[in-house]
Amino acid sequence: MYRASDRVDNAAWIERLDDACATLDLDEEALSTATDLFLSRAPDDDRGKRVAAAASLYAAALIRGQERSQSAVADAMGVSRLSVQKRWKPILEDAGFSPPTW
């Protein structure tokens, strides 16, 4: 859960998620889910926020059935694929989902 002020404090990151969703041709539901996932666990430092946002976007795309490759999400968010790979499963688990085992 997050506070309303978290949305204000992270407005620039939400905008980056919006831009990445447009780049990846993801819909508003994926953006909304990615935003919720990100704000629920946004770290304090900007470097960590970039990776958390990317991993949240990847997880949201999976949740909404709009899968994109880790590489595509990483490119759209300006992080490495390895960063996404290492962080998306805990985000899914924290949201109450079981990550796939593939």
XYZ file of C-alpha atoms in Angstrom, residues 1-98:
98
model
C 0.000 0.000 0.000
C 1.127 3.528 -0.558
C 0.096 7.049 0.387
C -1.380 9.611 -1.985
C 1.724 11.739 -1.437
C 3.842 8.891 -2.869
C 2.116 9.450 -6.222
C 3.057 13.143 -6.105
C 6.620 12.440 -4.961
C 7.114 9.925 -7.786
C 5.276 11.752 -10.572
C 8.342 11.736 -12.826
C 8.668 7.964 -12.480
C 4.988 7.454 -13.209
C 5.463 9.530 -16.353
C 8.390 7.297 -17.347
C 6.170 4.259 -16.852
C 3.550 5.907 -19.053
C 6.127 6.577 -21.781
C 7.429 3.012 -21.592
C 3.883 1.622 -21.827
C 3.351 3.657 -24.980
C 6.640 2.412 -26.416
C 5.720 -1.188 -25.610
C 2.105 -0.786 -26.772
C 0.699 -1.669 -23.346
C -2.768 -0.511 -22.326
C -4.010 1.645 -19.446
C -4.637 -1.401 -17.239
C -0.991 -2.406 -17.515
C 0.061 1.168 -16.705
C -2.259 1.312 -13.706
C -0.994 -2.035 -12.401
C 2.649 -1.064 -12.971
C 2.078 2.216 -11.141
C 0.461 0.468 -8.170
C 3.227 -2.133 -7.990
C 5.924 0.524 -8.236
C 4.426 2.868 -5.645
C 3.886 -0.026 -3.238
C 7.626 -0.658 -3.058
C 9.404 2.398 -4.450
C 12.862 2.771 -2.902
C 14.240 6.101 -1.736
C 17.148 6.460 -4.176
C 16.602 7.367 -7.835
C 18.845 4.594 -9.164
C 16.775 2.030 -7.306
C 13.560 3.633 -8.517
C 14.545 3.147 -12.161
C 15.019 -0.590 -11.631
C 11.927 -0.936 -9.427
C 9.827 0.819 -12.055
C 11.148 -1.435 -14.820
C 10.567 -4.617 -12.823
C 7.095 -3.396 -11.846
C 6.276 -2.770 -15.498
C 7.420 -6.249 -16.493
C 5.383 -7.808 -13.672
C 2.334 -5.722 -14.580
C 2.520 -6.833 -18.207
C 2.532 -10.455 -17.033
C -0.376 -9.892 -14.655
C -2.441 -8.225 -17.401
C -1.641 -10.906 -19.986
C 0.323 -8.478 -22.168
C 3.713 -10.138 -21.866
C 6.744 -8.326 -23.221
C 10.306 -9.576 -23.126
C 12.538 -8.552 -20.263
C 14.879 -7.002 -22.821
C 12.112 -4.895 -24.368
C 10.976 -3.631 -20.963
C 14.555 -2.963 -19.886
C 15.242 -0.996 -23.074
C 12.058 1.042 -22.682
C 13.008 1.926 -19.097
C 16.742 2.410 -19.650
C 17.988 -0.420 -17.423
C 19.727 -3.728 -18.021
C 17.764 -6.893 -18.693
C 19.538 -8.473 -15.728
C 18.111 -5.783 -13.433
C 14.580 -6.689 -14.509
C 15.314 -10.414 -14.316
C 16.526 -10.184 -10.714
C 13.646 -8.085 -9.378
C 10.319 -8.952 -10.991
C 9.537 -12.174 -9.082
C 9.568 -10.594 -5.602
C 7.260 -7.880 -6.913
C 4.770 -10.490 -8.111
C 5.016 -12.384 -4.828
C 4.487 -9.210 -2.766
C 1.358 -8.534 -4.832
C 0.000 -11.994 -3.977
C 0.802 -13.779 -7.240
C 2.821 -16.928 -7.812
